[in-house]
PDB file of C-alpha atoms in Angstrom:
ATOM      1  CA  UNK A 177       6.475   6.559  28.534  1.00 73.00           C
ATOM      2  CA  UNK A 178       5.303  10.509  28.444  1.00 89.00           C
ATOM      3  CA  UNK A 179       6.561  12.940  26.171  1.00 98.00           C
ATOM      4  CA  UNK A 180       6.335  16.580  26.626  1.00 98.00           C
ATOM      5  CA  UNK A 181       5.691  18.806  24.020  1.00 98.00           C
ATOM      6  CA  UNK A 182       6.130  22.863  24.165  1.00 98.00           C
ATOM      7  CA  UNK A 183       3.956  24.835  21.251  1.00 98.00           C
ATOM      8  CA  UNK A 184       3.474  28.429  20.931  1.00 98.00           C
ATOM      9  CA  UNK A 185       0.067  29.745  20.046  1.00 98.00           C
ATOM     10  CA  UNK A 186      -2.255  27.283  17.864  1.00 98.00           C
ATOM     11  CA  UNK A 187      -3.752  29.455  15.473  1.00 98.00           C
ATOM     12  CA  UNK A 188      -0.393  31.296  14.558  1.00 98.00           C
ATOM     13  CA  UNK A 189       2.181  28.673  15.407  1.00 98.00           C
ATOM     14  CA  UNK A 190       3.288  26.572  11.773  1.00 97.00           C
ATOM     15  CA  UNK A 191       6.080  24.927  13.272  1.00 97.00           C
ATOM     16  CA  UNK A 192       3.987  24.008  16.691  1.00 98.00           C
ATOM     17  CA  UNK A 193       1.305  22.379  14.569  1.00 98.00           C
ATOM     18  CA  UNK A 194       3.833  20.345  12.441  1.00 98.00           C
ATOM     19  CA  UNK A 195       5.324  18.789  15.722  1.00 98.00           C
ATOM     20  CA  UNK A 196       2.014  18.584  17.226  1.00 98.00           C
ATOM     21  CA  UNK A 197       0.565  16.275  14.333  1.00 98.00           C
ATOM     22  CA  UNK A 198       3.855  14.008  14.151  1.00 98.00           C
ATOM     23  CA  UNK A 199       1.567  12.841  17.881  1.00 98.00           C
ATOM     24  CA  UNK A 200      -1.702  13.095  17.033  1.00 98.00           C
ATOM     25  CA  UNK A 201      -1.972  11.717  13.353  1.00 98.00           C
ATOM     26  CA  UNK A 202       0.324   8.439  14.251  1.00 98.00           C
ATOM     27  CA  UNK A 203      -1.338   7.399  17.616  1.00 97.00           C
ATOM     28  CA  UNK A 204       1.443   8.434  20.169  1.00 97.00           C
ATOM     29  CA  UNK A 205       0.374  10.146  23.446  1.00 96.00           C
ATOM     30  CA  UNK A 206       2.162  13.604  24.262  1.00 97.00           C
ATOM     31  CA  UNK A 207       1.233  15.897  27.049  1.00 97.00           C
ATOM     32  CA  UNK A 208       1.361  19.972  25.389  1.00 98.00           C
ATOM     33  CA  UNK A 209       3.096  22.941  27.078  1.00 98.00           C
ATOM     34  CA  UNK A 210       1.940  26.174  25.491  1.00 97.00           C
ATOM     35  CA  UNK A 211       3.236  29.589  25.669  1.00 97.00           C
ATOM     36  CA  UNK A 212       2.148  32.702  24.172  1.00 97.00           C
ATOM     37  CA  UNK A 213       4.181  33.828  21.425  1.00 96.00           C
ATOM     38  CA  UNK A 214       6.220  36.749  21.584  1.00 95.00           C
ATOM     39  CA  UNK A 215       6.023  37.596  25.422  1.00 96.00           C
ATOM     40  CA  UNK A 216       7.065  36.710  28.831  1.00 97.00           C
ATOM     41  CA  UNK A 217       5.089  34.031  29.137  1.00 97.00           C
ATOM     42  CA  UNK A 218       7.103  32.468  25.929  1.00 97.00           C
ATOM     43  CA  UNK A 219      10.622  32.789  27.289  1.00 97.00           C
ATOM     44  CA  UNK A 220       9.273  31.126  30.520  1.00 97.00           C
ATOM     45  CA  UNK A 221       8.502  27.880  28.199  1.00 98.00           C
ATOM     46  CA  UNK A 222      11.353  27.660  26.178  1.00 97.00           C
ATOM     47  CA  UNK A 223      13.552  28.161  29.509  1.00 97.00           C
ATOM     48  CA  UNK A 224      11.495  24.461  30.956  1.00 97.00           C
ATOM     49  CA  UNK A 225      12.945  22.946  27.520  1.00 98.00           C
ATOM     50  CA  UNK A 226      16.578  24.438  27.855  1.00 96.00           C
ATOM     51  CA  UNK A 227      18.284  24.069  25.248  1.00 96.00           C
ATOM     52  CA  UNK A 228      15.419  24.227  23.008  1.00 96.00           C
ATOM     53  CA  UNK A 229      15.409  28.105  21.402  1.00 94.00           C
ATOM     54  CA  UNK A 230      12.064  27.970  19.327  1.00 96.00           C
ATOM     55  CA  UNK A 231       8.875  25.554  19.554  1.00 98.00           C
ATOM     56  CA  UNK A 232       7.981  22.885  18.738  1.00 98.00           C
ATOM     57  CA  UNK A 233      10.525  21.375  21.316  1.00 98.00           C
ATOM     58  CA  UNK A 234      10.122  17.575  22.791  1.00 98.00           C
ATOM     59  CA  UNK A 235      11.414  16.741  25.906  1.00 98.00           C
ATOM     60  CA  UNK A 236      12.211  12.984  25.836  1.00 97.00           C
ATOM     61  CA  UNK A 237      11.168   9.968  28.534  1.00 95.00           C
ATOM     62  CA  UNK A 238      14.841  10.065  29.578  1.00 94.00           C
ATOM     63  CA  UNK A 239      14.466  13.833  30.276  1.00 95.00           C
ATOM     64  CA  UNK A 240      16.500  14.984  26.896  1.00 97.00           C
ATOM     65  CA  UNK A 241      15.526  17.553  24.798  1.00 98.00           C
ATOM     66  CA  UNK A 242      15.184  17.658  21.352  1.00 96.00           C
ATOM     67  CA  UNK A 243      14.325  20.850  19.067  1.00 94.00           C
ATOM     68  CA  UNK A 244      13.487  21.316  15.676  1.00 94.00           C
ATOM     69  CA  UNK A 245      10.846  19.369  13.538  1.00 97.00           C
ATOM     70  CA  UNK A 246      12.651  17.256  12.093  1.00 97.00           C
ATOM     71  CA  UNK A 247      14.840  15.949  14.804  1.00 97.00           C
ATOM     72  CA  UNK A 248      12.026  15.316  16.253  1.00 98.00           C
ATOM     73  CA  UNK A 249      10.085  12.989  13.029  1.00 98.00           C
ATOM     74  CA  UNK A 250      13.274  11.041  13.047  1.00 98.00           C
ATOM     75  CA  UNK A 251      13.550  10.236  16.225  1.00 98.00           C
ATOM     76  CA  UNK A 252       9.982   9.417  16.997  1.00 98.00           C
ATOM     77  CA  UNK A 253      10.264   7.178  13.937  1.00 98.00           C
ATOM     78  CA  UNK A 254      13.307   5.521  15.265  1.00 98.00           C
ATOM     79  CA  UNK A 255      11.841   4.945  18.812  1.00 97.00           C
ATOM     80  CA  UNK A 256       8.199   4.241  17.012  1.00 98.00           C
ATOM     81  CA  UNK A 257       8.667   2.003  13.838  1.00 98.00           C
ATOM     82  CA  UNK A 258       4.935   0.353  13.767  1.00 98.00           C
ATOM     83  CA  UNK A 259       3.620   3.892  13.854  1.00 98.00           C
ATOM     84  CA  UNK A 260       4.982   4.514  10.161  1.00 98.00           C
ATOM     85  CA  UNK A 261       5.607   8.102  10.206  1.00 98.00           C
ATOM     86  CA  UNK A 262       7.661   7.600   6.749  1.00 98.00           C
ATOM     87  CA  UNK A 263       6.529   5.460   3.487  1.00 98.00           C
ATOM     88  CA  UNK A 264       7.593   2.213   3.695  1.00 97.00           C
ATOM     89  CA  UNK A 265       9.121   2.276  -0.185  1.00 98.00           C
ATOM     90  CA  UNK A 266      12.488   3.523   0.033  1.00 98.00           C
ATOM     91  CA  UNK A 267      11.923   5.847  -3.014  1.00 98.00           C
ATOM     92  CA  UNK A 268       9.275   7.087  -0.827  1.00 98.00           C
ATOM     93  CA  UNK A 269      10.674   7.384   1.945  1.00 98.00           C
ATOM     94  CA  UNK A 270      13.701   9.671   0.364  1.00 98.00           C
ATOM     95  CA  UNK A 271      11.574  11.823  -1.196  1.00 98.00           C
ATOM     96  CA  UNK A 272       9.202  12.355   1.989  1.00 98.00           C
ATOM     97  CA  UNK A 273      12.189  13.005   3.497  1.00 98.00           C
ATOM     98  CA  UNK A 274      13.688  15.422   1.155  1.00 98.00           C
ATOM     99  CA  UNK A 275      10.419  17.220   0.479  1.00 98.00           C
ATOM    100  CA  UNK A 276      10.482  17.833   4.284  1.00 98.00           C
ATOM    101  CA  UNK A 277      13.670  19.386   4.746  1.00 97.00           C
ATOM    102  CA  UNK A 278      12.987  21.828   1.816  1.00 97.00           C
ATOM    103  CA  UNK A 279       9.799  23.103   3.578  1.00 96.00           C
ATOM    104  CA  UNK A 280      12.043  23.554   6.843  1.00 95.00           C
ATOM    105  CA  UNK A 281      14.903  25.141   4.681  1.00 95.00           C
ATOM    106  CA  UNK A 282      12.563  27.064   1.827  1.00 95.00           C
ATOM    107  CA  UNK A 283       9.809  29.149   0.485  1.00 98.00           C
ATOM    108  CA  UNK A 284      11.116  31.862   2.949  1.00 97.00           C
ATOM    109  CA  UNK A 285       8.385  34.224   0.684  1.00 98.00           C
ATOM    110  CA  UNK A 286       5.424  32.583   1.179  1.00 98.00           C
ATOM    111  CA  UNK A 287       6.089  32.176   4.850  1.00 96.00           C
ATOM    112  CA  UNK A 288       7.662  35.954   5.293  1.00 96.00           C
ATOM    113  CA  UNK A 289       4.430  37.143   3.242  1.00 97.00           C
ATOM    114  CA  UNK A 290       1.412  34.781   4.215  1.00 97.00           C
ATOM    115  CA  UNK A 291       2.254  33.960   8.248  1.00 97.00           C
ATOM    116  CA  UNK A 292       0.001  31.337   9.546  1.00 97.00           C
ATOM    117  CA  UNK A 293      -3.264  32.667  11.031  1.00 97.00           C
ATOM    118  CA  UNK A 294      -6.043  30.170  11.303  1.00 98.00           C
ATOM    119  CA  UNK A 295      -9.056  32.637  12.795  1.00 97.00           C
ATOM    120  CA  UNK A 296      -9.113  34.138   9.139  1.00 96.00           C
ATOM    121  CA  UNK A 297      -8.976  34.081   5.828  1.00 97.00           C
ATOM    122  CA  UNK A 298      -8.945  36.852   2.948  1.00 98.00           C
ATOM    123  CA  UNK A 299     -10.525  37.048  -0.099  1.00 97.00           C
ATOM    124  CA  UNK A 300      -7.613  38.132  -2.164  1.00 95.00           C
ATOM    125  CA  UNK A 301      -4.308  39.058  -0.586  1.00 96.00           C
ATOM    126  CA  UNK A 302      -2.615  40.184  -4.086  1.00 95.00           C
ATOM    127  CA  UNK A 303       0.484  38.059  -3.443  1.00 97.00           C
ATOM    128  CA  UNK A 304       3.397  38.838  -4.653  1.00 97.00           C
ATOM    129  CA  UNK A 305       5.249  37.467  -7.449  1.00 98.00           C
ATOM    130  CA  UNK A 306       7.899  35.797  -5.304  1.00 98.00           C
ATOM    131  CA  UNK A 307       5.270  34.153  -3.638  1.00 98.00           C
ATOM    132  CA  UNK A 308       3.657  32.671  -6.598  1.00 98.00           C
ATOM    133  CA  UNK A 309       7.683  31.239  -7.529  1.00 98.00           C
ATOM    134  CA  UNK A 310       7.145  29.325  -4.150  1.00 98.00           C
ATOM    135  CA  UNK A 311       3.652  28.054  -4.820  1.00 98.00           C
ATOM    136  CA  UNK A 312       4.731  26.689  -8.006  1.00 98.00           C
ATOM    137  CA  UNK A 313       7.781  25.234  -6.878  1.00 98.00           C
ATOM    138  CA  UNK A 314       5.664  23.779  -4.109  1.00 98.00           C
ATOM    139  CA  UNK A 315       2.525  22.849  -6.498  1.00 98.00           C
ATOM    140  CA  UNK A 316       5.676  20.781  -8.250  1.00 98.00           C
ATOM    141  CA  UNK A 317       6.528  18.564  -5.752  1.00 98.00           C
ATOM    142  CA  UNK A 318       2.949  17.975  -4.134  1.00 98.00           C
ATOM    143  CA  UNK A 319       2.193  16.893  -8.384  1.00 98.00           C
ATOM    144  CA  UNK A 320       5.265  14.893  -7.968  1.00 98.00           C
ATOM    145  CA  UNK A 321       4.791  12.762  -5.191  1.00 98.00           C
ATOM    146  CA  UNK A 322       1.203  12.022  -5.960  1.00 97.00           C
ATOM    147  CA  UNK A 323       1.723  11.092  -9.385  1.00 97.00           C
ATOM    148  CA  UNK A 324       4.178   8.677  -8.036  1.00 97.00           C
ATOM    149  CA  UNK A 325       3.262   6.999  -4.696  1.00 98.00           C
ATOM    150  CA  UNK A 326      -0.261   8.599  -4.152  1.00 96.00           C
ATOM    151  CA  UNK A 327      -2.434   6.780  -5.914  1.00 94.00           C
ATOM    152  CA  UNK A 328      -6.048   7.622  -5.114  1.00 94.00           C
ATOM    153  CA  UNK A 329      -5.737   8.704  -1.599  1.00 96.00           C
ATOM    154  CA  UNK A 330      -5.609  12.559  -1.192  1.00 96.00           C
ATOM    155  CA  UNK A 331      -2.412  12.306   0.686  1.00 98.00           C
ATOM    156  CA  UNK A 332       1.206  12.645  -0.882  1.00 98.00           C
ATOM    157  CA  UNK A 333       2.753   9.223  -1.003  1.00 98.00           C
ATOM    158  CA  UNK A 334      -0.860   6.861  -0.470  1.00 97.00           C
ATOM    159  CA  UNK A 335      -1.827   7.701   2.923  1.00 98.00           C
ATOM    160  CA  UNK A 336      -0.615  10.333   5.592  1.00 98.00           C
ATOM    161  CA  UNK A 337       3.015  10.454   6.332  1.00 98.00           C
ATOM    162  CA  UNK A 338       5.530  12.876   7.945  1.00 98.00           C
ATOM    163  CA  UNK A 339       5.860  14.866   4.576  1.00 98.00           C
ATOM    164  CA  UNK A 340       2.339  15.611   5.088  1.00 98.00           C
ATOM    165  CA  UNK A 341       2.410  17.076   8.685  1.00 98.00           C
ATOM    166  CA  UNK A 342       5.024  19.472   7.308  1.00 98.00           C
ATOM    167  CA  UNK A 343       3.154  20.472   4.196  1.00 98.00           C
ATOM    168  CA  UNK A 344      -0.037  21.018   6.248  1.00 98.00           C
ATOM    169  CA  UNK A 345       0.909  25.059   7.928  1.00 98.00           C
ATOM    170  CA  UNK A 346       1.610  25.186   3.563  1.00 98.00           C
ATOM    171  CA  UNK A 347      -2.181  24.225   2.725  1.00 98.00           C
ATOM    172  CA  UNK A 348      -3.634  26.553   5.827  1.00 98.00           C
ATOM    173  CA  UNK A 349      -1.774  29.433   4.484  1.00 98.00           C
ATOM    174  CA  UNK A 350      -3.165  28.967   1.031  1.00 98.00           C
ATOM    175  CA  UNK A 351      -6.318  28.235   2.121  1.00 98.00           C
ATOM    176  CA  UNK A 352      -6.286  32.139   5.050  1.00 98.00           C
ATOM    177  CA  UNK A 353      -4.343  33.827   1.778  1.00 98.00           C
ATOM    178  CA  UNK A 354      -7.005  32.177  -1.198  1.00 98.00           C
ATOM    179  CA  UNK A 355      -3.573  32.043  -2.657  1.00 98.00           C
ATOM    180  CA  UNK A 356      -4.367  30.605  -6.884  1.00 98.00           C
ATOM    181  CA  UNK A 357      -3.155  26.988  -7.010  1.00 98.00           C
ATOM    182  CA  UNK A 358      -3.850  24.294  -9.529  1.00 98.00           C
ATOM    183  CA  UNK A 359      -7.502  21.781  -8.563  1.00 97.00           C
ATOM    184  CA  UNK A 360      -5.231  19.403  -7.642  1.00 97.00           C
ATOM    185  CA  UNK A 361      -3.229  21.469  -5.208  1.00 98.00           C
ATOM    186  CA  UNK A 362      -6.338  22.426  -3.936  1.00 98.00           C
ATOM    187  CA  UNK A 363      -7.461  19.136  -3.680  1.00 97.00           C
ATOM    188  CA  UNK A 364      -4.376  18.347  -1.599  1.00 98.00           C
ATOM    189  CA  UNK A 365      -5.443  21.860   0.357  1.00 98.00           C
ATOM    190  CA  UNK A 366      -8.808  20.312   0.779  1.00 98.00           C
ATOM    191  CA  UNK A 367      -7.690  17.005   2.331  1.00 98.00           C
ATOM    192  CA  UNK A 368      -5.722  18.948   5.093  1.00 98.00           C
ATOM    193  CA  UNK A 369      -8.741  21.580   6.050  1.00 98.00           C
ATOM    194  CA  UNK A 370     -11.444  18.231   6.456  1.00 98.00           C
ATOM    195  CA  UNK A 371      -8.256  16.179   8.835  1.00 98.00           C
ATOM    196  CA  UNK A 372      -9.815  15.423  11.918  1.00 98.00           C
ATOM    197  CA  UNK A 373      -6.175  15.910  13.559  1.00 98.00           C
ATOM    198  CA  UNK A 374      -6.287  19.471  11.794  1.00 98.00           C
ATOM    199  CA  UNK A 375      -9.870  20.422  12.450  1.00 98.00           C
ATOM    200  CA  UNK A 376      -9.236  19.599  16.567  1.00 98.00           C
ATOM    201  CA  UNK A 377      -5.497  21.899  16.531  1.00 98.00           C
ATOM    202  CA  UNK A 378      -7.745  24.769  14.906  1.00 98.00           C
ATOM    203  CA  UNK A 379     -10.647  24.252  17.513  1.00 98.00           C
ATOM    204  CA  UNK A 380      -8.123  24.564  20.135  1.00 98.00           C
ATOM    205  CA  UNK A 381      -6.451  27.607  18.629  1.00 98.00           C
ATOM    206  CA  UNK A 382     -10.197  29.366  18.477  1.00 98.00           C
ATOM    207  CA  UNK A 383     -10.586  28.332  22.311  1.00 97.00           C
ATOM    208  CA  UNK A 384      -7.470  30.126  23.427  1.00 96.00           C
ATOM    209  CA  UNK A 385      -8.582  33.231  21.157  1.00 93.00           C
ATOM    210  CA  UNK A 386      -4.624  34.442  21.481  1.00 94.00           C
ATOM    211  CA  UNK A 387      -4.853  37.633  19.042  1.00 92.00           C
ATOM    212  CA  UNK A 388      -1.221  38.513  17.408  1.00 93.00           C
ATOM    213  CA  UNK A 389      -2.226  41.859  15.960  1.00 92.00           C
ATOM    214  CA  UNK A 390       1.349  41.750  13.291  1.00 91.00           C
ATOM    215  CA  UNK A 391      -0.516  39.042  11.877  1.00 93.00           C
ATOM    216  CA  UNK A 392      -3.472  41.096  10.999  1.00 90.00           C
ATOM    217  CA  UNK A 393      -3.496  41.708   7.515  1.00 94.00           C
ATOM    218  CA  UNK A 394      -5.485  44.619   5.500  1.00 94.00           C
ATOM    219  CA  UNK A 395      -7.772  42.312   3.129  1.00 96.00           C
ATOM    220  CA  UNK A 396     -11.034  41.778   2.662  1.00 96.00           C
ATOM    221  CA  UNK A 397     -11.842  38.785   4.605  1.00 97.00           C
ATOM    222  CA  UNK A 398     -14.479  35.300   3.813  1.00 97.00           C
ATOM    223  CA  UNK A 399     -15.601  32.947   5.484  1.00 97.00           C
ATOM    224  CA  UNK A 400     -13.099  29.804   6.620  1.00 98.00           C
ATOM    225  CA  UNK A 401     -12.823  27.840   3.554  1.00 97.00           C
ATOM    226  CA  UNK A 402     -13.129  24.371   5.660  1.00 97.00           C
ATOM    227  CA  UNK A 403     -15.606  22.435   6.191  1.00 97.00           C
ATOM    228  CA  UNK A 404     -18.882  24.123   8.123  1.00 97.00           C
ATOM    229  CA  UNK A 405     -18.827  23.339  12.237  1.00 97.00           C
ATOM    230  CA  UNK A 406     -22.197  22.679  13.651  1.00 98.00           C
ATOM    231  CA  UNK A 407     -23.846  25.184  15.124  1.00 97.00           C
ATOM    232  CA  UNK A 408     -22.983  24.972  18.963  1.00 98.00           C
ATOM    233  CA  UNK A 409     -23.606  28.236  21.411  1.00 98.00           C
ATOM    234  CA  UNK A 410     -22.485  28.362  25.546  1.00 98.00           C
ATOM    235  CA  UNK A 411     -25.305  27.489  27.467  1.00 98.00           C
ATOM    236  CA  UNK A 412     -26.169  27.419  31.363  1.00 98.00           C
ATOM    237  CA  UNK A 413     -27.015  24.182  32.871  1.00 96.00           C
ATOM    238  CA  UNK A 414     -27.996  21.488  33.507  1.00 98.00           C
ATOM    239  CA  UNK A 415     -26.701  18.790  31.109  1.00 98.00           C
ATOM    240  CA  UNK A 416     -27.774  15.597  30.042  1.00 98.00           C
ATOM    241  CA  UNK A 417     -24.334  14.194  30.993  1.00 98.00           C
ATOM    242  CA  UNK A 418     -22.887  14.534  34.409  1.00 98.00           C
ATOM    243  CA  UNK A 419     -19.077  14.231  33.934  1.00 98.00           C
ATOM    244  CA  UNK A 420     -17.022  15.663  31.194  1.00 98.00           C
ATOM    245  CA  UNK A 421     -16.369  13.285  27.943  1.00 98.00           C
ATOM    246  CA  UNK A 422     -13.163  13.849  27.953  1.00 98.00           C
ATOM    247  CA  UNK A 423     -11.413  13.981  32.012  1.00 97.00           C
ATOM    248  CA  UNK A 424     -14.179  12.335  33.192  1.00 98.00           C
ATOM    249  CA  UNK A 425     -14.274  15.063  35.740  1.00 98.00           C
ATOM    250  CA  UNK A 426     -17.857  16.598  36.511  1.00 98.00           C
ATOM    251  CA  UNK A 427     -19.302  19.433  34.773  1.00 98.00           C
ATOM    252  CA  UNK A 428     -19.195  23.004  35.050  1.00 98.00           C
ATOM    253  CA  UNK A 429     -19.186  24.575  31.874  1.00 98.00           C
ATOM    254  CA  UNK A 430     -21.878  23.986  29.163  1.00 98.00           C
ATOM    255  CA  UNK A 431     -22.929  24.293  25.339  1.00 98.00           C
ATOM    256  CA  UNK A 432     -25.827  24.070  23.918  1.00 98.00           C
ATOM    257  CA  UNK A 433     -25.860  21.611  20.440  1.00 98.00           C
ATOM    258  CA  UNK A 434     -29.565  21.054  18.501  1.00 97.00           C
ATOM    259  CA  UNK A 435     -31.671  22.530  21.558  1.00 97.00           C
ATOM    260  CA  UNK A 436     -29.744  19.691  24.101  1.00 98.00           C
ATOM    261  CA  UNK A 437     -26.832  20.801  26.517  1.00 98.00           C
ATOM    262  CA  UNK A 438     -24.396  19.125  27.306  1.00 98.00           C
ATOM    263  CA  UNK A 439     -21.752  19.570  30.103  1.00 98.00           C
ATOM    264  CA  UNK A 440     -17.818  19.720  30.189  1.00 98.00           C
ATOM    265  CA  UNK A 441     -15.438  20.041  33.247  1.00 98.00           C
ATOM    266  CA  UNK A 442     -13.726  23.664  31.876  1.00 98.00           C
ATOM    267  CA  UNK A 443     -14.212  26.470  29.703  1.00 98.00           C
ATOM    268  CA  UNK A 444     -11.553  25.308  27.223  1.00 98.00           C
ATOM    269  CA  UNK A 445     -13.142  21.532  27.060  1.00 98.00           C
ATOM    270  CA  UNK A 446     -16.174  23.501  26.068  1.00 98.00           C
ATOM    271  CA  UNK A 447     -15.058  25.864  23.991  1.00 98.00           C
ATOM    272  CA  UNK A 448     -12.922  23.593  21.687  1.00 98.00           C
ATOM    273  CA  UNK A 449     -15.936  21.893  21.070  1.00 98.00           C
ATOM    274  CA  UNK A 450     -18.281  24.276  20.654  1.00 98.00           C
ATOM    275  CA  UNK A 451     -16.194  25.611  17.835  1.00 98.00           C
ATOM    276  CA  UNK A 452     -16.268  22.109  15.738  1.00 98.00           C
ATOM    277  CA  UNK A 453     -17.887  19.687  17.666  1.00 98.00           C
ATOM    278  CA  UNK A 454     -17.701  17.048  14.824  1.00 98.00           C
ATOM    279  CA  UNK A 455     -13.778  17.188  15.520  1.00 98.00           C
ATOM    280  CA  UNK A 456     -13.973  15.279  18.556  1.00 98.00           C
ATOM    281  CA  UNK A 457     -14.832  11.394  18.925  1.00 98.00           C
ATOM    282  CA  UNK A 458     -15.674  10.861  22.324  1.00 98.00           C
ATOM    283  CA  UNK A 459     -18.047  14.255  22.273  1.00 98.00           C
ATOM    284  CA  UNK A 460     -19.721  12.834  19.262  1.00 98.00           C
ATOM    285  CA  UNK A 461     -19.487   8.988  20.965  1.00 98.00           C
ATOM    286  CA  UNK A 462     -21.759  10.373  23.747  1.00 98.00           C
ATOM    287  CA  UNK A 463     -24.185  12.677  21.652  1.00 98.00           C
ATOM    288  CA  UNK A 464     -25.115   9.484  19.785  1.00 96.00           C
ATOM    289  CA  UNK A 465     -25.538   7.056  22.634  1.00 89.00           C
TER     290      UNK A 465
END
């Protein structure tokens, strides 16, 4: 069973990275079809996933297509029960399910003001007071849910869900923007920036380096607010490893990690690791052995 995905750029792409986790978080394989947004190359994607006219769209086993994000939660939860993308409690589940469609419906000033862009992050971008309405509405139901169904897990209704995937673009932008939100909402903020599933989609987006200069915004910029990557460089060979840890294909493209080098079968294998190598299991699997 193989499911295609099409995304847009990682670093700027909310809606790519929402569909994208619905995959990764809950353990089903999908193989990724990128184009860059806002060019050629982007019309040539969404024209392979006909009728599909914006990303994320899933092409299905059976060859039909299915666009927009939450089509596609419900119908990989349908065809994927024991993965649990919704909470089990029915309560739960309906207000998962309704805090999801407001994100996809809502908050049309927080995304018009603060676009996703995950290769920076400002100091203060002096939002405006219709974006501080959405963060409060927002900071509402994140308090509601947890209070609820959370419990002590950082996660909205007791451990990661659907709801969550579509609320994580919400906690990058407030974490590029330093947007003021409660502790707890940054707590919440917090939990998404440290997700393994997270950390590898941003890696990614730094190894394709796809600049969209309207996203470019005229603040004074820090440093990411997420946790530190170790400090990996490019490096010539040799390796200690002969075949990439990923493909299993042999090396050609290197990175240098605590004066050893190790060897990967592209430049994008190696650069998405070199930007967080902690991200990635079987990198870290190999390190260690």
């Amino acid at each position: 069973m193989t499911y295609h995905l099409a995304i847009g750029d990682r670093s700027h792409s909310s809606w790519s990275l929402r569909g994208w986790l619905l995959f990764e978080k809950f353990g089903l394989p999908v193989e990724c079809h990128s184009g860059v947004l806002y060019t050629d190359d982007f019309d040539r994607l969404l024209a392979e996933f006909a009728p599909a006219r914006l990303v994320p769209a899933l092409r299905l086993p059976d060859s039909e297509v299915i666009g927009e994000s939450l089509a596609i939660a419900e119908t990989l939860a349908e065809r994927h029960p024991d993965a649990r993308l919704w909470p089990e409690d029915p309560a739960a589940r309906a207000m998962a399910r309704y805090m999801a469609a407001e994100m996809c419906a809502g908050f049309s000033a927080l995304r018009g003001a603060c676009p996703m862009n995950l290769l920076k992050s400002y100091a203060d971008s002096a939002p405006r007071a219709e974006v501080l309405a959405d963060l409060d509405r927002i900071e509402r139901i994140w308090a509601r849910a947890r209070e609820r169904f959370g419990g002590e897990s950082p996660w909205l209704f007791g451990r990661y869900t659907a709801a969550d995937a579509f609320f994580s673009p919400v906690a990058t932008r407030i974490a590029s923007y330093n947007l003021p939100v409660s502790a707890a909402a940054m707590d919440y903020v917090t939990a998404h920036l440290a997700d393994p599933a997270f950390r590898r989609w941003r890696a990614m987006g730094e190894a394709e380096n796809r600049l969209q200069p309207s996203y470019a915004m005229p603040y004074p910029e820090r440093p990411w607010p997420g946790p530190a990557p170790l400090p990996a460089t490019a490096a010539d060979g040799p390796s200690e490893n002969a075949v990439c840890p990923y493909s299993g294909k042999p090396v050609t493209d290197f990175l240098r990690l605590d004066g050893r080098v190790w060897g990967f079968c592209n430049p994008f294998c190696r650069d998405k690791t070199l930007h967080d190598p902690e991200a990635w299991p079987a990198f870290m699997a190999m390190i260690a052995r």
